[in-house]
C-alpha positions as YAML, in Angstrom:
chain: A
units: angstrom
residues:
- id: 1
  name: GLN
  ca: [146.64, -55.20, 35.61]
- id: 2
  name: VAL
  ca: [146.53, -58.06, 38.03]
- id: 3
  name: GLN
  ca: [146.73, -57.44, 41.72]
- id: 4
  name: LEU
  ca: [146.32, -59.83, 44.61]
- id: 5
  name: VAL
  ca: [145.45, -58.33, 47.97]
- id: 6
  name: GLU
  ca: [145.68, -60.41, 51.12]
- id: 7
  name: SER
  ca: [144.09, -60.01, 54.52]
- id: 8
  name: GLY
  ca: [143.30, -62.01, 57.62]
- id: 9
  name: GLY
  ca: [146.64, -62.48, 59.31]
- id: 10
  name: GLY
  ca: [147.20, -61.75, 62.96]
- id: 11
  name: LEU
  ca: [148.53, -62.84, 66.31]
- id: 12
  name: VAL
  ca: [146.79, -65.81, 67.90]
- id: 13
  name: GLN
  ca: [147.44, -68.45, 70.50]
- id: 14
  name: ALA
  ca: [148.18, -72.05, 69.68]
- id: 15
  name: GLY
  ca: [145.01, -73.94, 68.86]
- id: 16
  name: ALA
  ca: [143.22, -70.92, 67.45]
- id: 17
  name: SER
  ca: [141.97, -70.41, 63.93]
- id: 18
  name: LEU
  ca: [142.49, -67.80, 61.27]
- id: 19
  name: ARG
  ca: [141.03, -67.34, 57.84]
- id: 20
  name: LEU
  ca: [143.21, -65.71, 55.25]
- id: 21
  name: SER
  ca: [141.71, -64.22, 52.13]
- id: 22
  name: CYS
  ca: [143.24, -63.13, 48.87]
- id: 23
  name: ALA
  ca: [141.23, -61.17, 46.34]
- id: 24
  name: ALA
  ca: [142.44, -60.84, 42.78]
- id: 25
  name: SER
  ca: [141.58, -58.01, 40.45]
- id: 26
  name: GLY
  ca: [142.28, -57.62, 36.78]
- id: 27
  name: ARG
  ca: [141.95, -61.29, 35.98]
- id: 28
  name: THR
  ca: [140.11, -64.37, 37.10]
- id: 29
  name: PHE
  ca: [142.04, -67.42, 38.18]
- id: 30
  name: SER
  ca: [141.25, -71.05, 38.64]
- id: 31
  name: ARG
  ca: [144.68, -72.04, 39.92]
- id: 32
  name: TRP
  ca: [145.69, -70.74, 43.33]
- id: 33
  name: GLY
  ca: [148.28, -71.49, 45.92]
- id: 34
  name: TRP
  ca: [149.27, -70.49, 49.42]
- id: 35
  name: PHE
  ca: [152.88, -70.35, 50.52]
- id: 36
  name: ARG
  ca: [154.58, -69.22, 53.68]
- id: 37
  name: GLN
  ca: [158.00, -67.99, 54.61]
- id: 38
  name: ALA
  ca: [159.52, -67.81, 58.05]
- id: 39
  name: PRO
  ca: [162.58, -65.66, 58.81]
- id: 40
  name: GLY
  ca: [165.73, -67.26, 57.47]
- id: 41
  name: LYS
  ca: [163.83, -69.99, 55.67]
- id: 42
  name: GLU
  ca: [162.81, -70.57, 52.09]
- id: 43
  name: ARG
  ca: [159.29, -70.02, 50.93]
- id: 44
  name: GLU
  ca: [157.40, -73.26, 51.35]
- id: 45
  name: PHE
  ca: [154.24, -74.65, 49.86]
- id: 46
  name: VAL
  ca: [151.15, -74.79, 52.06]
- id: 47
  name: ALA
  ca: [148.12, -75.50, 49.89]
- id: 48
  name: ALA
  ca: [146.82, -75.25, 46.36]
- id: 49
  name: ILE
  ca: [143.52, -75.47, 44.55]
- id: 50
  name: SER
  ca: [142.79, -76.02, 40.89]
- id: 51
  name: GLY
  ca: [139.50, -75.71, 39.05]
- id: 52
  name: GLY
  ca: [137.74, -74.82, 42.28]
- id: 53
  name: ALA
  ca: [137.73, -78.43, 43.37]
- id: 54
  name: SER
  ca: [141.06, -80.22, 43.35]
- id: 55
  name: THR
  ca: [143.01, -79.40, 46.48]
- id: 56
  name: PHE
  ca: [146.54, -80.18, 47.56]
- id: 57
  name: TYR
  ca: [148.23, -79.72, 50.91]
- id: 58
  name: ALA
  ca: [151.64, -79.86, 52.42]
- id: 59
  name: ASP
  ca: [151.98, -82.53, 55.07]
- id: 60
  name: SER
  ca: [152.20, -79.83, 57.71]
- id: 61
  name: ALA
  ca: [148.85, -78.40, 56.64]
- id: 62
  name: LYS
  ca: [146.90, -81.53, 55.89]
- id: 63
  name: GLY
  ca: [144.02, -82.05, 58.27]
- id: 64
  name: ARG
  ca: [144.25, -78.55, 59.73]
- id: 65
  name: PHE
  ca: [144.15, -76.16, 56.79]
- id: 66
  name: SER
  ca: [141.58, -75.88, 54.04]
- id: 67
  name: ILE
  ca: [141.84, -73.96, 50.79]
- id: 68
  name: SER
  ca: [138.79, -72.82, 48.88]
- id: 69
  name: THR
  ca: [137.76, -70.31, 46.24]
- id: 70
  name: GLU
  ca: [134.84, -67.98, 45.78]
- id: 71
  name: ILE
  ca: [134.45, -67.57, 42.05]
- id: 72
  name: THR
  ca: [132.08, -64.60, 42.11]
- id: 73
  name: ASN
  ca: [134.58, -62.56, 44.11]
- id: 74
  name: ASN
  ca: [137.68, -64.04, 42.47]
- id: 75
  name: THR
  ca: [138.99, -64.80, 45.91]
- id: 76
  name: VAL
  ca: [140.92, -67.63, 47.47]
- id: 77
  name: TYR
  ca: [140.80, -68.47, 51.16]
- id: 78
  name: LEU
  ca: [142.94, -70.40, 53.54]
- id: 79
  name: GLN
  ca: [141.14, -71.58, 56.63]
- id: 80
  name: MET
  ca: [143.72, -72.43, 59.24]
- id: 81
  name: ASN
  ca: [142.66, -74.41, 62.28]
- id: 82
  name: ILE
  ca: [144.54, -75.74, 65.28]
- id: 83
  name: LEU
  ca: [147.36, -73.34, 64.62]
- id: 84
  name: LYS
  ca: [150.77, -74.19, 65.98]
- id: 85
  name: PRO
  ca: [153.78, -71.98, 66.75]
- id: 86
  name: GLU
  ca: [155.57, -73.56, 63.81]
- id: 87
  name: ASP
  ca: [152.89, -72.09, 61.54]
- id: 88
  name: THR
  ca: [154.29, -68.64, 62.26]
- id: 89
  name: ALA
  ca: [155.32, -67.06, 58.98]
- id: 90
  name: VAL
  ca: [154.40, -64.54, 56.36]
- id: 91
  name: TYR
  ca: [151.73, -66.13, 54.22]
- id: 92
  name: TYR
  ca: [151.51, -65.39, 50.53]
- id: 93
  name: CYS
  ca: [148.74, -66.16, 48.11]
- id: 94
  name: ALA
  ca: [149.64, -66.85, 44.53]
- id: 95
  name: ALA
  ca: [147.88, -67.43, 41.24]
- id: 96
  name: ARG
  ca: [148.92, -68.91, 37.96]
- id: 97
  name: SER
  ca: [147.53, -68.90, 34.45]
- id: 98
  name: ALA
  ca: [148.64, -72.35, 33.39]
- id: 99
  name: GLY
  ca: [148.98, -75.72, 34.95]
- id: 100
  name: GLY
  ca: [152.20, -76.86, 36.47]
- id: 101
  name: THR
  ca: [153.75, -78.08, 39.65]
- id: 102
  name: TYR
  ca: [151.35, -76.72, 42.23]
- id: 103
  name: SER
  ca: [153.83, -76.91, 45.08]
- id: 104
  name: THR
  ca: [156.60, -74.95, 43.36]
- id: 105
  name: ALA
  ca: [156.60, -71.22, 43.95]
- id: 106
  name: ARG
  ca: [158.32, -70.54, 40.65]
- id: 107
  name: GLU
  ca: [155.28, -71.89, 38.78]
- id: 108
  name: TYR
  ca: [153.07, -69.02, 39.94]
- id: 109
  name: ASP
  ca: [152.73, -65.80, 38.00]
- id: 110
  name: TYR
  ca: [151.19, -63.44, 40.54]
- id: 111
  name: TRP
  ca: [151.65, -62.96, 44.26]
- id: 112
  name: GLY
  ca: [149.96, -61.20, 47.09]
- id: 113
  name: GLN
  ca: [151.80, -58.80, 49.36]
- id: 114
  name: GLY
  ca: [151.96, -61.25, 52.23]
- id: 115
  name: THR
  ca: [150.20, -61.29, 55.57]
- id: 116
  name: GLN
  ca: [151.84, -62.07, 58.89]
- id: 117
  name: VAL
  ca: [150.59, -64.98, 60.94]
- id: 118
  name: THR
  ca: [152.04, -65.32, 64.40]
- id: 119
  name: VAL
  ca: [151.09, -68.17, 66.70]
- id: 120
  name: SER
  ca: [152.17, -67.98, 70.31]
- id: 121
  name: SER
  ca: [152.60, -70.94, 72.63]
...
């Protein structure tokens, strides 16, 4: 069975960096996404990667965040730089078996448990 396990969240000050990781077991994926959800808000798209090369970013993440995959470990990463308080949220990794709208949460089949990222001013 497929399981996605996340790690790397934490409490940091504005301007700091964090690297989130999400390791999948039970299946290999080539389509990954990162989403985040703040209290009282809907889950929003952050970044996606397809085929280990094509990357996509939300406007809020572009230029600061970077998504990448490590095929041998079946792991996706989200490098987050220059973090801002508005980045505070629970971050979820997701994987999907087929192509689709990369920025739509409903398109993804499997989800990590979420990891809290808190950025203080």
